[in-house]
Amino acid sequence: MRIAVVADIHGNLLALERVREDLATRAPDLVLNLGDSVTSPLWPRETWELLETLGWATLRGNHDRWLTELAPEQRSPSIAFTQAALSPAQREALWRLPPALTPAPGVLAVHGTPASDTGYLLEDLADGRLALARPETVRGRLGGTDAGLVLCGHSHLQHLARIGGTVVLNPGSVGCPRYADNADPGVAEAGAPLAHYAVVTARQGRWDIELLALAYGWEEVARRATASGRPDWAAGFLR
């Protein structure tokens, strides 16, 4: 079985289209989208409309949930922009997505951790930046799952680890370097605006894993963010 894993598209339609183009050459049996699909000052409605046509198995991320649950005074500029771009039915569809999936025996897919869509599974916050967590910390966050493969997103950082008998994979962000949504460059990690995703293939009871990072026209993404009144977001794609 071959599974393509995408996460954290964040309304970046151009990056999504680049990943879809690449997927056509790989013929996965299943594409899993780990959530946070649309929130951004970019193309939230257009991104969701494309995703609805693709038929990918899709989770609800914290941003997908916040589009419905946050009070007006709690909404970030990106959430406010996205709420205005989406119809009530589209926001409802995002909220109703499942928080976790078991797409195949021994495989668990979540957005953050098995217990929280806002928790980091493979990373810890250190001085405002993300650092890789210790194995015992990740083991505790896995919560005793017996899955041999756990797929997670949320941090936007492409990484994998083996914890006991479990492989944990974060495919990285399709559409948003983590620093793109951090207005303070002093606490942002270095990164790259490429479209990240991963492909995992079952091989005699284990998994081959390909970590991918694709080039596309991110300058246009920066122009879109600037036109939407978010030069801080645009800077994340150009610095």
PDB file of C-alpha atoms in Angstrom, residues 23-233:
ATOM      1  CA  LEU A  23       1.061  13.029  -7.095  1.00  0.00           C
ATOM      2  CA  ALA A  24      -0.125  12.175 -10.584  1.00  0.00           C
ATOM      3  CA  THR A  25       3.320  10.686 -11.244  1.00  0.00           C
ATOM      4  CA  ARG A  26       3.288   8.538  -8.079  1.00  0.00           C
ATOM      5  CA  ALA A  27      -0.149   6.874  -8.165  1.00  0.00           C
ATOM      6  CA  PRO A  28      -0.729   6.469  -4.414  1.00  0.00           C
ATOM      7  CA  ASP A  29      -3.515   4.200  -3.228  1.00  0.00           C
ATOM      8  CA  LEU A  30      -4.665   6.876  -0.807  1.00  0.00           C
ATOM      9  CA  VAL A  31      -4.011  10.556  -0.121  1.00  0.00           C
ATOM     10  CA  LEU A  32      -4.355  11.707   3.485  1.00  0.00           C
ATOM     11  CA  ASN A  33      -4.765  15.395   4.338  1.00  0.00           C
ATOM     12  CA  LEU A  34      -3.949  16.018   8.003  1.00  0.00           C
ATOM     13  CA  GLY A  35      -5.820  19.313   8.266  1.00  0.00           C
ATOM     14  CA  ASP A  36      -5.432  23.086   8.549  1.00  0.00           C
ATOM     15  CA  SER A  37      -6.494  23.235   4.945  1.00  0.00           C
ATOM     16  CA  VAL A  38      -7.549  26.813   4.281  1.00  0.00           C
ATOM     17  CA  THR A  39      -6.770  29.422   6.951  1.00  0.00           C
ATOM     18  CA  SER A  40      -4.634  32.150   5.366  1.00  0.00           C
ATOM     19  CA  PRO A  41      -4.770  35.527   3.610  1.00  0.00           C
ATOM     20  CA  LEU A  42      -4.414  33.651   0.301  1.00  0.00           C
ATOM     21  CA  TRP A  43      -7.046  31.526  -1.496  1.00  0.00           C
ATOM     22  CA  PRO A  44      -9.111  29.818   1.242  1.00  0.00           C
ATOM     23  CA  ARG A  45     -12.322  29.368  -0.747  1.00  0.00           C
ATOM     24  CA  GLU A  46     -10.588  28.268  -3.931  1.00  0.00           C
ATOM     25  CA  THR A  47      -8.431  25.819  -1.990  1.00  0.00           C
ATOM     26  CA  TRP A  48     -11.412  24.205  -0.283  1.00  0.00           C
ATOM     27  CA  GLU A  49     -13.334  23.991  -3.541  1.00  0.00           C
ATOM     28  CA  LEU A  50     -10.418  22.145  -5.136  1.00  0.00           C
ATOM     29  CA  LEU A  51     -10.042  19.804  -2.170  1.00  0.00           C
ATOM     30  CA  GLU A  52     -13.725  18.922  -2.355  1.00  0.00           C
ATOM     31  CA  THR A  53     -13.205  17.640  -5.888  1.00  0.00           C
ATOM     32  CA  LEU A  54     -10.142  15.533  -5.053  1.00  0.00           C
ATOM     33  CA  GLY A  55     -11.745  13.040  -2.700  1.00  0.00           C
ATOM     34  CA  TRP A  56      -8.781  12.932  -0.301  1.00  0.00           C
ATOM     35  CA  ALA A  57      -9.304  11.557   3.207  1.00  0.00           C
ATOM     36  CA  THR A  58      -9.166  14.749   5.272  1.00  0.00           C
ATOM     37  CA  LEU A  59      -8.857  15.492   8.978  1.00  0.00           C
ATOM     38  CA  ARG A  60      -9.904  18.563  10.908  1.00  0.00           C
ATOM     39  CA  GLY A  61      -7.011  20.682  12.142  1.00  0.00           C
ATOM     40  CA  ASN A  62      -7.164  23.271  14.884  1.00  0.00           C
ATOM     41  CA  HIS A  63      -7.583  26.092  12.357  1.00  0.00           C
ATOM     42  CA  ASP A  64     -10.448  24.255  10.664  1.00  0.00           C
ATOM     43  CA  ARG A  65     -12.124  23.977  14.057  1.00  0.00           C
ATOM     44  CA  TRP A  66     -11.372  27.576  15.075  1.00  0.00           C
ATOM     45  CA  LEU A  67     -13.164  28.925  11.995  1.00  0.00           C
ATOM     46  CA  THR A  68     -16.405  27.960  13.732  1.00  0.00           C
ATOM     47  CA  GLU A  69     -15.561  27.928  17.424  1.00  0.00           C
ATOM     48  CA  LEU A  70     -13.651  31.144  18.095  1.00  0.00           C
ATOM     49  CA  ALA A  71     -15.471  34.253  19.268  1.00  0.00           C
ATOM     50  CA  PRO A  72     -14.956  37.384  17.135  1.00  0.00           C
ATOM     51  CA  GLU A  73     -12.491  38.929  19.586  1.00  0.00           C
ATOM     52  CA  GLN A  74     -10.359  35.742  19.480  1.00  0.00           C
ATOM     53  CA  ARG A  75      -9.961  35.605  15.716  1.00  0.00           C
ATOM     54  CA  SER A  76      -6.572  36.278  14.179  1.00  0.00           C
ATOM     55  CA  PRO A  77      -6.420  38.316  10.951  1.00  0.00           C
ATOM     56  CA  SER A  78      -5.947  35.111   8.953  1.00  0.00           C
ATOM     57  CA  ILE A  79      -8.986  33.464  10.541  1.00  0.00           C
ATOM     58  CA  ALA A  80     -11.105  36.574   9.977  1.00  0.00           C
ATOM     59  CA  PHE A  81     -10.038  36.705   6.321  1.00  0.00           C
ATOM     60  CA  THR A  82     -10.835  33.024   5.855  1.00  0.00           C
ATOM     61  CA  GLN A  83     -14.206  33.210   7.583  1.00  0.00           C
ATOM     62  CA  ALA A  84     -15.227  36.035   5.271  1.00  0.00           C
ATOM     63  CA  ALA A  85     -14.120  34.081   2.198  1.00  0.00           C
ATOM     64  CA  LEU A  86     -16.003  30.876   3.028  1.00  0.00           C
ATOM     65  CA  SER A  87     -19.724  30.250   3.004  1.00  0.00           C
ATOM     66  CA  PRO A  88     -21.447  29.031   6.207  1.00  0.00           C
ATOM     67  CA  ALA A  89     -21.823  25.603   4.576  1.00  0.00           C
ATOM     68  CA  GLN A  90     -18.098  25.426   3.824  1.00  0.00           C
ATOM     69  CA  ARG A  91     -17.185  26.382   7.385  1.00  0.00           C
ATOM     70  CA  GLU A  92     -19.594  23.739   8.650  1.00  0.00           C
ATOM     71  CA  ALA A  93     -18.030  21.116   6.378  1.00  0.00           C
ATOM     72  CA  LEU A  94     -14.572  21.902   7.767  1.00  0.00           C
ATOM     73  CA  TRP A  95     -15.804  21.741  11.361  1.00  0.00           C
ATOM     74  CA  ARG A  96     -17.424  18.344  10.764  1.00  0.00           C
ATOM     75  CA  LEU A  97     -14.229  16.697   9.539  1.00  0.00           C
ATOM     76  CA  PRO A  98     -12.949  13.910  11.821  1.00  0.00           C
ATOM     77  CA  PRO A  99     -10.130  14.725  14.275  1.00  0.00           C
ATOM     78  CA  ALA A 100      -8.403  11.392  13.582  1.00  0.00           C
ATOM     79  CA  LEU A 101      -8.465   8.556  11.060  1.00  0.00           C
ATOM     80  CA  THR A 102      -7.234   4.973  10.917  1.00  0.00           C
ATOM     81  CA  PRO A 103      -6.935   4.601   7.133  1.00  0.00           C
ATOM     82  CA  ALA A 104      -5.254   1.194   7.237  1.00  0.00           C
ATOM     83  CA  PRO A 105      -4.431  -1.439   9.866  1.00  0.00           C
ATOM     84  CA  GLY A 106      -1.664  -0.159  12.115  1.00  0.00           C
ATOM     85  CA  VAL A 107      -1.870   3.424  10.809  1.00  0.00           C
ATOM     86  CA  LEU A 108      -3.125   6.386  12.863  1.00  0.00           C
ATOM     87  CA  ALA A 109      -3.510   9.879  11.379  1.00  0.00           C
ATOM     88  CA  VAL A 110      -3.940  12.979  13.580  1.00  0.00           C
ATOM     89  CA  HIS A 111      -3.331  16.687  13.175  1.00  0.00           C
ATOM     90  CA  GLY A 112      -1.294  17.397  16.307  1.00  0.00           C
ATOM     91  CA  THR A 113      -1.113  14.557  18.826  1.00  0.00           C
ATOM     92  CA  PRO A 114      -3.587  11.716  19.483  1.00  0.00           C
ATOM     93  CA  ALA A 115      -4.972  13.789  22.356  1.00  0.00           C
ATOM     94  CA  SER A 116      -4.862  17.362  21.000  1.00  0.00           C
ATOM     95  CA  ASP A 117      -5.035  19.197  17.679  1.00  0.00           C
ATOM     96  CA  THR A 118      -2.958  22.038  19.153  1.00  0.00           C
ATOM     97  CA  GLY A 119      -0.175  19.913  20.631  1.00  0.00           C
ATOM     98  CA  TYR A 120       3.129  19.172  18.943  1.00  0.00           C
ATOM     99  CA  LEU A 121       4.024  15.490  18.715  1.00  0.00           C
ATOM    100  CA  LEU A 122       7.664  15.612  17.581  1.00  0.00           C
ATOM    101  CA  GLU A 123       8.687  19.060  18.823  1.00  0.00           C
ATOM    102  CA  ASP A 124       8.927  21.230  21.935  1.00  0.00           C
ATOM    103  CA  LEU A 125       8.727  25.006  22.160  1.00  0.00           C
ATOM    104  CA  ALA A 126      12.039  26.521  23.225  1.00  0.00           C
ATOM    105  CA  ASP A 127      12.406  30.311  23.381  1.00  0.00           C
ATOM    106  CA  GLY A 128       9.578  30.717  20.901  1.00  0.00           C
ATOM    107  CA  ARG A 129      11.093  28.262  18.411  1.00  0.00           C
ATOM    108  CA  LEU A 130      10.474  24.579  17.833  1.00  0.00           C
ATOM    109  CA  ALA A 131      13.116  22.036  18.814  1.00  0.00           C
ATOM    110  CA  LEU A 132      12.936  18.281  18.365  1.00  0.00           C
ATOM    111  CA  ALA A 133      11.527  16.538  21.421  1.00  0.00           C
ATOM    112  CA  ARG A 134      13.249  13.720  23.311  1.00  0.00           C
ATOM    113  CA  PRO A 135      12.129  10.148  22.595  1.00  0.00           C
ATOM    114  CA  GLU A 136      10.558   9.693  26.020  1.00  0.00           C
ATOM    115  CA  THR A 137       8.535  12.878  25.519  1.00  0.00           C
ATOM    116  CA  VAL A 138       7.201  11.696  22.159  1.00  0.00           C
ATOM    117  CA  ARG A 139       6.455   8.280  23.655  1.00  0.00           C
ATOM    118  CA  GLY A 140       4.297   9.898  26.315  1.00  0.00           C
ATOM    119  CA  ARG A 141       2.432  11.968  23.749  1.00  0.00           C
ATOM    120  CA  LEU A 142       1.655   8.869  21.701  1.00  0.00           C
ATOM    121  CA  GLY A 143      -0.535   7.789  24.596  1.00  0.00           C
ATOM    122  CA  GLY A 144       0.036   4.072  24.351  1.00  0.00           C
ATOM    123  CA  THR A 145      -1.135   3.710  20.763  1.00  0.00           C
ATOM    124  CA  ASP A 146      -0.260   0.374  19.175  1.00  0.00           C
ATOM    125  CA  ALA A 147      -0.099   1.864  15.673  1.00  0.00           C
ATOM    126  CA  GLY A 148       3.067   1.073  13.766  1.00  0.00           C
ATOM    127  CA  LEU A 149       2.796   4.335  11.807  1.00  0.00           C
ATOM    128  CA  VAL A 150       1.521   7.628  13.233  1.00  0.00           C
ATOM    129  CA  LEU A 151       1.052  10.574  10.870  1.00  0.00           C
ATOM    130  CA  CYS A 152       0.925  14.103  12.284  1.00  0.00           C
ATOM    131  CA  GLY A 153       1.114  17.720  11.150  1.00  0.00           C
ATOM    132  CA  HIS A 154       0.625  21.056  12.926  1.00  0.00           C
ATOM    133  CA  SER A 155       4.271  22.102  13.375  1.00  0.00           C
ATOM    134  CA  HIS A 156       4.885  22.538   9.608  1.00  0.00           C
ATOM    135  CA  LEU A 157       8.284  20.893  10.132  1.00  0.00           C
ATOM    136  CA  GLN A 158       9.093  17.854   7.987  1.00  0.00           C
ATOM    137  CA  HIS A 159      10.556  15.160  10.207  1.00  0.00           C
ATOM    138  CA  LEU A 160      10.279  11.488  11.122  1.00  0.00           C
ATOM    139  CA  ALA A 161      11.305   9.432  14.125  1.00  0.00           C
ATOM    140  CA  ARG A 162      11.105   5.852  15.337  1.00  0.00           C
ATOM    141  CA  ILE A 163       9.843   5.501  18.904  1.00  0.00           C
ATOM    142  CA  GLY A 164       9.912   1.899  20.017  1.00  0.00           C
ATOM    143  CA  GLY A 165       7.913   0.037  17.415  1.00  0.00           C
ATOM    144  CA  THR A 166       6.198   3.161  16.068  1.00  0.00           C
ATOM    145  CA  VAL A 167       7.321   5.336  13.175  1.00  0.00           C
ATOM    146  CA  VAL A 168       6.099   8.936  13.552  1.00  0.00           C
ATOM    147  CA  LEU A 169       6.003  11.074  10.415  1.00  0.00           C
ATOM    148  CA  ASN A 170       5.297  14.760   9.932  1.00  0.00           C
ATOM    149  CA  PRO A 171       5.201  15.450   6.168  1.00  0.00           C
ATOM    150  CA  GLY A 172       5.774  19.180   6.630  1.00  0.00           C
ATOM    151  CA  SER A 173       3.531  21.929   5.357  1.00  0.00           C
ATOM    152  CA  VAL A 174       2.270  22.042   1.792  1.00  0.00           C
ATOM    153  CA  GLY A 175       1.538  25.729   1.834  1.00  0.00           C
ATOM    154  CA  CYS A 176       2.997  27.639   4.747  1.00  0.00           C
ATOM    155  CA  PRO A 177       6.536  27.784   6.154  1.00  0.00           C
ATOM    156  CA  ARG A 178       6.020  28.098   9.887  1.00  0.00           C
ATOM    157  CA  TYR A 179       7.657  31.487   9.913  1.00  0.00           C
ATOM    158  CA  ALA A 180       5.221  32.832   7.294  1.00  0.00           C
ATOM    159  CA  ASP A 181       2.539  33.252   9.960  1.00  0.00           C
ATOM    160  CA  ASN A 182       4.893  34.600  12.622  1.00  0.00           C
ATOM    161  CA  ALA A 183       5.137  38.373  12.416  1.00  0.00           C
ATOM    162  CA  ASP A 184       8.186  38.452  14.695  1.00  0.00           C
ATOM    163  CA  PRO A 185      11.238  37.211  12.747  1.00  0.00           C
ATOM    164  CA  GLY A 186      13.217  37.143  15.969  1.00  0.00           C
ATOM    165  CA  VAL A 187      11.422  33.995  17.134  1.00  0.00           C
ATOM    166  CA  ALA A 188      10.986  32.262  13.789  1.00  0.00           C
ATOM    167  CA  GLU A 189      12.848  29.187  12.613  1.00  0.00           C
ATOM    168  CA  ALA A 190      14.729  29.198   9.364  1.00  0.00           C
ATOM    169  CA  GLY A 191      12.735  27.435   6.682  1.00  0.00           C
ATOM    170  CA  ALA A 192      11.891  27.246   3.007  1.00  0.00           C
ATOM    171  CA  PRO A 193       8.678  28.039   1.104  1.00  0.00           C
ATOM    172  CA  LEU A 194       8.718  24.795  -0.894  1.00  0.00           C
ATOM    173  CA  ALA A 195       5.597  22.588  -0.915  1.00  0.00           C
ATOM    174  CA  HIS A 196       6.373  19.722   1.454  1.00  0.00           C
ATOM    175  CA  TYR A 197       4.668  16.352   1.621  1.00  0.00           C
ATOM    176  CA  ALA A 198       5.558  12.663   2.006  1.00  0.00           C
ATOM    177  CA  VAL A 199       4.833   9.256   0.507  1.00  0.00           C
ATOM    178  CA  VAL A 200       4.909   6.084   2.608  1.00  0.00           C
ATOM    179  CA  THR A 201       4.934   2.615   1.060  1.00  0.00           C
ATOM    180  CA  ALA A 202       4.382  -0.667   2.896  1.00  0.00           C
ATOM    181  CA  ARG A 203       7.338  -2.973   2.383  1.00  0.00           C
ATOM    182  CA  GLN A 204       7.363  -6.399   4.078  1.00  0.00           C
ATOM    183  CA  GLY A 205       5.847  -5.147   7.297  1.00  0.00           C
ATOM    184  CA  ARG A 206       7.810  -1.888   7.333  1.00  0.00           C
ATOM    185  CA  TRP A 207       7.483   1.486   5.647  1.00  0.00           C
ATOM    186  CA  ASP A 208       9.584   3.130   2.979  1.00  0.00           C
ATOM    187  CA  ILE A 209       9.279   6.905   3.427  1.00  0.00           C
ATOM    188  CA  GLU A 210       9.946   9.602   0.843  1.00  0.00           C
ATOM    189  CA  LEU A 211      10.168  13.184   2.118  1.00  0.00           C
ATOM    190  CA  LEU A 212       9.431  15.600  -0.711  1.00  0.00           C
ATOM    191  CA  ALA A 213       9.851  19.360  -1.152  1.00  0.00           C
ATOM    192  CA  LEU A 214       8.661  20.891  -4.418  1.00  0.00           C
ATOM    193  CA  ALA A 215       9.419  24.235  -6.020  1.00  0.00           C
ATOM    194  CA  TYR A 216       6.600  26.399  -7.367  1.00  0.00           C
ATOM    195  CA  GLY A 217       5.872  30.095  -7.875  1.00  0.00           C
ATOM    196  CA  TRP A 218       5.862  31.270  -4.266  1.00  0.00           C
ATOM    197  CA  GLU A 219       6.533  34.869  -5.363  1.00  0.00           C
ATOM    198  CA  GLU A 220       2.922  34.957  -6.540  1.00  0.00           C
ATOM    199  CA  VAL A 221       1.853  33.727  -3.107  1.00  0.00           C
ATOM    200  CA  ALA A 222       3.727  36.631  -1.550  1.00  0.00           C
ATOM    201  CA  ARG A 223       2.006  39.070  -3.920  1.00  0.00           C
ATOM    202  CA  ARG A 224      -1.378  37.628  -2.984  1.00  0.00           C
ATOM    203  CA  ALA A 225      -0.643  37.992   0.735  1.00  0.00           C
ATOM    204  CA  THR A 226       0.486  41.588   0.227  1.00  0.00           C
ATOM    205  CA  ALA A 227      -2.667  42.400  -1.739  1.00  0.00           C
ATOM    206  CA  SER A 228      -4.681  40.954   1.157  1.00  0.00           C
ATOM    207  CA  GLY A 229      -3.010  43.377   3.565  1.00  0.00           C
ATOM    208  CA  ARG A 230      -0.532  40.876   5.033  1.00  0.00           C
ATOM    209  CA  PRO A 231       3.027  41.895   4.138  1.00  0.00           C
ATOM    210  CA  ASP A 232       4.173  40.015   7.249  1.00  0.00           C
ATOM    211  CA  TRP A 233       2.877  36.765   5.733  1.00  0.00           C
TER     212      TRP A 233
END
